[in-house]
Amino acid sequence: MRTEEARPVRLEDYRPPDWLVETVELDVSLDPTATRVRATLALKPNGNGAAPAPLVLDGDALTLAALTLDGAPLPSEQYVATPGRLTIAQPPQRPFRLTIETVVDPSANTQLSGLYRSGAIYCTQCEAEGFRRITYFPDRPDVMAVYTTRIEAEKDAAPVLLANGNLVDSGDVPGTSRHFAVWHDPFPKPSYLFALVGGTLACVEDRFRTMSGRDVTLRIYVERGKEARCAHAMDSLKRAMRWDETVFGREYDLDIFMIVAVSDFNMGAMENKGLNIFNDKYVLASPETATDVDFDRIEAIIAHEYFHNWTGNRITCRDWFQLCLKEGLTVFRDQEFSADERSRAVERIGDVRGLRAHQFVEDAGPLAHPVRPRLYHEINNFYTATVYEKGAEVVRMIKTLLGPESFRKGMDLYFARHDGQAATIEQFVQCFADVSGRDLGQFMLWYSQAGTPEIVATGNYDARGRTYRLDVAQTVPATPGQPSKEPMVIPLAIGLVGRDGRDLPLELADGRAIERGVLALTKPAESFVFRDVGEPPVPSLNRGFSAPIKLVANISADDLRFLAARDSDAFNRWQAVQTLATRLLLDNTAALRAGRQARKDAGLIDALGAVLADGALEPAFMALMLTLPGEADIAREIGRDVDPDAIFAARAALRSAVGEALAGPLFDHYRRLSESAPYSPDAASAGRRALRNACLDLLAATRRADAVALAARQYRSADNMTDRMAALSTLSFIDAPERSAALDDFYARYADDPLIVDKWFSLQAAIPEPATLDRVKALTAHSAFSFSNPNRVRALIHAFALSNQKEFNRADGAGYDFVVDTVLALDPKNPQVAARLLSSLKSWRVLEPARRALAEKALQRVAAASSLSPDTADIVQRALAK
Ligand SMILES: [Zn+2]
C-alpha cells in the first residue's frame, strides 16, 4: 500500500521545483522478485526555486539499499529514507550527482504501476506516479531529464531488452548467463514517460521514411505466435505518422519507434517516448479474431499514442492539473485522423455518442469536475471522460471559432514556442489568441467550469418583415464545489433550411458578420435577427455538434422529420431522428410507469423508413440512423427519479415496433448487403456490415421466428468476427435454444484466445434478464477468468455495471452489492481498477428513491471499509458528498 500523503493537491499551490535533474543514468538488473535499480541523477538547484532548499524525492513503497553523493556514501544522519520519501535536509547548493540504489519486487506488484510482470514479461507503467515505485525521484512532469538506461537480465528469460530512445550498446555480461542493453533518449522527458521492457517477445518490423527523408525503424513486439495479428496496427501506425506530417507538420524524431503489447495493463495504452506499451487488446487484430469496432479502435489508439510524441512528450504538462493539455488535444487529433481516414459524419456521430454516454453523465453527477480540475486527492481518478473527451471538444471549439487556417497557425506557434517545455493551458490558449488577435479570456471558462451548458433556443418567423428571430438563453448547472456559473463562449453553428432543403443566406439585421455559419454566444440571453428570409425556415442548430451542450429548441416533429431527410449537415440529420425517438421514449417511459399505454409514433417509423429508402446515404451512416437511443441515453435525458425497468420496457417495445413496421425493407437490405468477397476491414466494407447487422438486430427485436433463424444462420456461417459477434449479440437478447447453443459453440471455438473469451464474458454480462447476475457471479469462477487481469475484470464486471442498466440496477440492490463486493476485494490488489469500477455508481443520485437508497447503502459499505486505497477512498467520498 502506498503511504498516505498530505493530500489534497491544489492548482494554486503550484511552485517550480527546487531541484532540476539534467541527466538520469539508470542501471536496472532484472530479477523476478529482487530487481536492483541504481539511479544516478545529475541534480542542480533550480534558479527559479526557493534556495537553499532541501532535496525531497518521491517514493512509493521503496526500500533504500545504498546512497552516494558525488561517489561517496552519504552518512545516515544526513538523510531520511521512508517508503514514501527520501529527504536530504542540507544538500550542497550546487550541481551534484546522487546515486540511489533500490530493490523492487516486480512479481509482487499487483497494482500494475511501476515495474511489474505481465506473465513472464517485465514492463513498466509510470503515468501518473509510477516512476516513484522504481526509484526515488522528483516525480513530477515539470522535471525533464535526459535518460540513459542500462538493462541487464538472464539471456534465456529476457532475450529482448527495451527502453526509451535509441539502442547504443548491447552484449553479454562476461562470465555469466546474463546480457545487457543500453538505450539513450536524447530528448528531455518527465519521469512518467520512462519505460522499459524485458522478456521473450516476437517482433514485426517495418520502415517509415519521414518527410525530411530520414528512415525510421518501426517494431511491434508481441507474444510469440501472434505476429500475424499486428498487420493492422502497423498499417495504422504508418498512416498516423504520414497524417501528422501532412495535417500538423509534425515529424517523428528518433531512429526507432516501438510498440509492445502486454496482456496485463490498467489502461488502453501508454505513450512512453519511443516505446509505447499497449494493452494487447488494442494491438492484435485479424478478421477471425477482431470486429470492425476493434479494428477502428486499434487504429485510433495507435494513432493517439503516436500523436502524443508531439502533444504530450515533446511538449508536456507543467503539472497534472494540465492533463487535458496533452489528453484533450491528442484525443482531438486522433478524432480528426479517424475522420480523415474514414467518414467524417460517422466519426463525429460516434464521438458525440461516446461523449454523451460518458462525459455528460459524469458532468451531471457527484464526480463532475472541470476539464482542468483545481484540486485532486488522487490523480489516477482524473483520467476521465471530462479530461479526455470534453477536453477534445474544447480544442475543437477553438478551431470552430477561429477557422481552420488560424487554428493551424496557432498550433504551429504552440509547437515552435513550447517545444521541450512543460506547459500550461494558458500558454496553449495564448498561442491562438496571438495568431487571431481574439480575446479568449471568457473562453477559458471551458477549462474551469464543470457542468454541461444548457441552451434553450426559440425561433420565430416574421413573414411581413421577412425576418427570422432566434432567441437563445444559456445556463450552466451547479456542480460539486461550483454553485453558480458565468456565461460561456458557445460556438453555435447554425443553418436556416429552406423548403427545398437548401440553406438560406445568413445575414444579421444589425449588420454583424457571421463567419462560417457560427454564432458565438457569450451572454446569458441574446437574440439574433436574420434579414431577407423569404420563407419560414427550419432551423438547424449546433450543426456538427459545434459545442458540447444540451440543446432544447422549439422544433416540431414535422420539422425534425424534414431535417432528418433534408439537412445538409449530416450530424443534424442523425440528431433529428435521435430527438424524435428520445421524445417518444421519454413519453413512453413515463406512461409505462404510470400504468398507461405507450404511444405509437408513425412519424418516427416514417422517418426511419425514409432512411432505408434513401439510396444516397452511406451504409455506415444509415446504420447509425437506425440505432435508437440507448437506455443510458434515455436515463440521462430523464435526469431524475429514473426507473431503469420502465426505460428498458419502453425501448424494447419501440425496437420491436420498428422491426415489425419496417420488416420488408429491413429484410431487403439484409439480403442486398450479403458479401461474397473476402473480409476487408476498410470503412466502406465495415459500414455495409454495420447496416446489415443493424437490420438483423431490429428484425430479431420482434422475436419473429424467421429473424431468429436468420441470426442463428449468420452466427454459424460467418467468416469473420464482426458478423459472428453481431449475430451472437442479437441472439443473446432472446431466451431461445439458439442462444445457449451459440454461446456454448462460441466458447468452444475460441477457448484458447483470452481476448475473444473476453467478448464472450461481456456478452453474457449484458443480457437483460434476472438470471444474469447469478451467471456473472458464476463466471468469476470460470477457468478463463482472473481478478488479477484488468481486461478480464473489465470484460465481465465493468460490462455488467456499464452496459446492463436493467440488471445492474436491479430493484433488490443485488447488482450494487455484487459490484461493491468486487471493489472491496480488488482494492488491496489493484486500486486503480477498483476505483474505476466503483465509479460505475456515479449516477446513483438520479435513480428512483428505492434504488437510490440501496445504491447509497452499498456506497456507504465501501466508505466504512477499514483500509481503502487513496484511489477508492477518493471516489467513494466524492460520490457520497452532500
Ligand atoms: Zn493519451
PDB file of N, CA and C in Angstrom, residues 65-98:
ATOM      1  N   ALA A  65      18.625   0.840  -0.637  1.00  0.00           N
ATOM      2  CA  ALA A  65      19.709  -0.115  -0.387  1.00  0.00           C
ATOM      3  C   ALA A  65      21.047   0.586  -0.222  1.00  0.00           C
ATOM      4  N   ALA A  66      21.242   1.677  -0.954  1.00  0.00           N
ATOM      5  CA  ALA A  66      22.509   2.410  -0.850  1.00  0.00           C
ATOM      6  C   ALA A  66      22.309   3.816  -1.382  1.00  0.00           C
ATOM      7  N   LEU A  67      23.165   4.750  -0.894  1.00  0.00           N
ATOM      8  CA  LEU A  67      23.038   6.144  -1.321  1.00  0.00           C
ATOM      9  C   LEU A  67      24.420   6.784  -1.325  1.00  0.00           C
ATOM     10  N   THR A  68      24.825   7.328  -2.469  1.00  0.00           N
ATOM     11  CA  THR A  68      26.099   8.048  -2.508  1.00  0.00           C
ATOM     12  C   THR A  68      25.881   9.412  -3.142  1.00  0.00           C
ATOM     13  N   LEU A  69      26.730  10.365  -2.682  1.00  0.00           N
ATOM     14  CA  LEU A  69      26.671  11.716  -3.234  1.00  0.00           C
ATOM     15  C   LEU A  69      28.044  12.024  -3.810  1.00  0.00           C
ATOM     16  N   ASP A  70      28.080  12.325  -5.097  1.00  0.00           N
ATOM     17  CA  ASP A  70      29.347  12.511  -5.814  1.00  0.00           C
ATOM     18  C   ASP A  70      30.313  11.352  -5.535  1.00  0.00           C
ATOM     19  N   GLY A  71      29.787  10.147  -5.489  1.00  0.00           N
ATOM     20  CA  GLY A  71      30.614   8.948  -5.371  1.00  0.00           C
ATOM     21  C   GLY A  71      30.919   8.500  -3.959  1.00  0.00           C
ATOM     22  N   ALA A  72      30.633   9.350  -2.958  1.00  0.00           N
ATOM     23  CA  ALA A  72      30.939   8.975  -1.575  1.00  0.00           C
ATOM     24  C   ALA A  72      29.656   8.610  -0.837  1.00  0.00           C
ATOM     25  N   PRO A  73      29.695   7.491  -0.078  1.00  0.00           N
ATOM     26  CA  PRO A  73      28.486   7.113   0.667  1.00  0.00           C
ATOM     27  C   PRO A  73      28.029   8.258   1.570  1.00  0.00           C
ATOM     28  N   LEU A  74      26.712   8.482   1.627  1.00  0.00           N
ATOM     29  CA  LEU A  74      26.181   9.593   2.430  1.00  0.00           C
ATOM     30  C   LEU A  74      25.926   9.076   3.847  1.00  0.00           C
ATOM     31  N   PRO A  75      26.526   9.736   4.869  1.00  0.00           N
ATOM     32  CA  PRO A  75      26.307   9.281   6.253  1.00  0.00           C
ATOM     33  C   PRO A  75      24.810   9.273   6.584  1.00  0.00           C
ATOM     34  N   SER A  76      24.404   8.283   7.364  1.00  0.00           N
ATOM     35  CA  SER A  76      22.959   8.073   7.560  1.00  0.00           C
ATOM     36  C   SER A  76      22.287   9.241   8.280  1.00  0.00           C
ATOM     37  N   GLU A  77      23.064  10.028   9.057  1.00  0.00           N
ATOM     38  CA  GLU A  77      22.418  11.161   9.737  1.00  0.00           C
ATOM     39  C   GLU A  77      22.107  12.315   8.779  1.00  0.00           C
ATOM     40  N   GLN A  78      22.598  12.219   7.534  1.00  0.00           N
ATOM     41  CA  GLN A  78      22.376  13.325   6.595  1.00  0.00           C
ATOM     42  C   GLN A  78      21.142  13.141   5.711  1.00  0.00           C
ATOM     43  N   TYR A  79      20.446  12.017   5.876  1.00  0.00           N
ATOM     44  CA  TYR A  79      19.232  11.828   5.064  1.00  0.00           C
ATOM     45  C   TYR A  79      18.212  11.017   5.854  1.00  0.00           C
ATOM     46  N   VAL A  80      16.968  11.095   5.392  1.00  0.00           N
ATOM     47  CA  VAL A  80      15.906  10.265   5.946  1.00  0.00           C
ATOM     48  C   VAL A  80      15.230   9.551   4.787  1.00  0.00           C
ATOM     49  N   ALA A  81      15.197   8.238   4.842  1.00  0.00           N
ATOM     50  CA  ALA A  81      14.526   7.463   3.789  1.00  0.00           C
ATOM     51  C   ALA A  81      13.353   6.712   4.386  1.00  0.00           C
ATOM     52  N   THR A  82      12.155   7.003   3.879  1.00  0.00           N
ATOM     53  CA  THR A  82      10.968   6.232   4.235  1.00  0.00           C
ATOM     54  C   THR A  82      10.461   5.601   2.947  1.00  0.00           C
ATOM     55  N   PRO A  83       9.500   4.672   3.040  1.00  0.00           N
ATOM     56  CA  PRO A  83       8.991   4.093   1.784  1.00  0.00           C
ATOM     57  C   PRO A  83       8.447   5.166   0.834  1.00  0.00           C
ATOM     58  N   GLY A  84       7.968   6.279   1.367  1.00  0.00           N
ATOM     59  CA  GLY A  84       7.320   7.290   0.535  1.00  0.00           C
ATOM     60  C   GLY A  84       8.163   8.521   0.250  1.00  0.00           C
ATOM     61  N   ARG A  85       9.416   8.571   0.769  1.00  0.00           N
ATOM     62  CA  ARG A  85      10.164   9.813   0.587  1.00  0.00           C
ATOM     63  C   ARG A  85      11.627   9.619   0.932  1.00  0.00           C
ATOM     64  N   LEU A  86      12.488  10.328   0.188  1.00  0.00           N
ATOM     65  CA  LEU A  86      13.908  10.397   0.539  1.00  0.00           C
ATOM     66  C   LEU A  86      14.244  11.876   0.694  1.00  0.00           C
ATOM     67  N   THR A  87      14.693  12.268   1.895  1.00  0.00           N
ATOM     68  CA  THR A  87      14.946  13.678   2.169  1.00  0.00           C
ATOM     69  C   THR A  87      16.401  13.879   2.568  1.00  0.00           C
ATOM     70  N   ILE A  88      17.046  14.805   1.879  1.00  0.00           N
ATOM     71  CA  ILE A  88      18.371  15.253   2.307  1.00  0.00           C
ATOM     72  C   ILE A  88      18.185  16.697   2.746  1.00  0.00           C
ATOM     73  N   ALA A  89      18.286  16.914   4.064  1.00  0.00           N
ATOM     74  CA  ALA A  89      17.891  18.219   4.611  1.00  0.00           C
ATOM     75  C   ALA A  89      18.820  19.335   4.151  1.00  0.00           C
ATOM     76  N   GLN A  90      20.116  19.046   4.067  1.00  0.00           N
ATOM     77  CA  GLN A  90      21.060  20.109   3.702  1.00  0.00           C
ATOM     78  C   GLN A  90      21.991  19.638   2.583  1.00  0.00           C
ATOM     79  N   PRO A  91      21.454  19.528   1.388  1.00  0.00           N
ATOM     80  CA  PRO A  91      22.302  19.111   0.282  1.00  0.00           C
ATOM     81  C   PRO A  91      23.211  20.268  -0.125  1.00  0.00           C
ATOM     82  N   PRO A  92      24.334  19.984  -0.778  1.00  0.00           N
ATOM     83  CA  PRO A  92      25.167  21.089  -1.283  1.00  0.00           C
ATOM     84  C   PRO A  92      24.355  21.927  -2.268  1.00  0.00           C
ATOM     85  N   GLN A  93      24.470  23.249  -2.175  1.00  0.00           N
ATOM     86  CA  GLN A  93      23.680  24.119  -3.062  1.00  0.00           C
ATOM     87  C   GLN A  93      24.455  24.365  -4.357  1.00  0.00           C
ATOM     88  N   ARG A  94      24.743  23.292  -5.054  1.00  0.00           N
ATOM     89  CA  ARG A  94      25.485  23.323  -6.325  1.00  0.00           C
ATOM     90  C   ARG A  94      25.134  22.037  -7.058  1.00  0.00           C
ATOM     91  N   PRO A  95      25.478  21.938  -8.335  1.00  0.00           N
ATOM     92  CA  PRO A  95      25.212  20.679  -9.025  1.00  0.00           C
ATOM     93  C   PRO A  95      25.961  19.516  -8.371  1.00  0.00           C
ATOM     94  N   PHE A  96      25.290  18.371  -8.253  1.00  0.00           N
ATOM     95  CA  PHE A  96      25.966  17.174  -7.736  1.00  0.00           C
ATOM     96  C   PHE A  96      25.283  15.933  -8.277  1.00  0.00           C
ATOM     97  N   ARG A  97      25.978  14.807  -8.089  1.00  0.00           N
ATOM     98  CA  ARG A  97      25.439  13.529  -8.577  1.00  0.00           C
ATOM     99  C   ARG A  97      25.028  12.662  -7.386  1.00  0.00           C
ATOM    100  N   LEU A  98      23.801  12.211  -7.449  1.00  0.00           N
ATOM    101  CA  LEU A  98      23.281  11.378  -6.371  1.00  0.00           C
ATOM    102  C   LEU A  98      22.999   9.996  -6.944  1.00  0.00           C
TER     103      LEU A  98
END
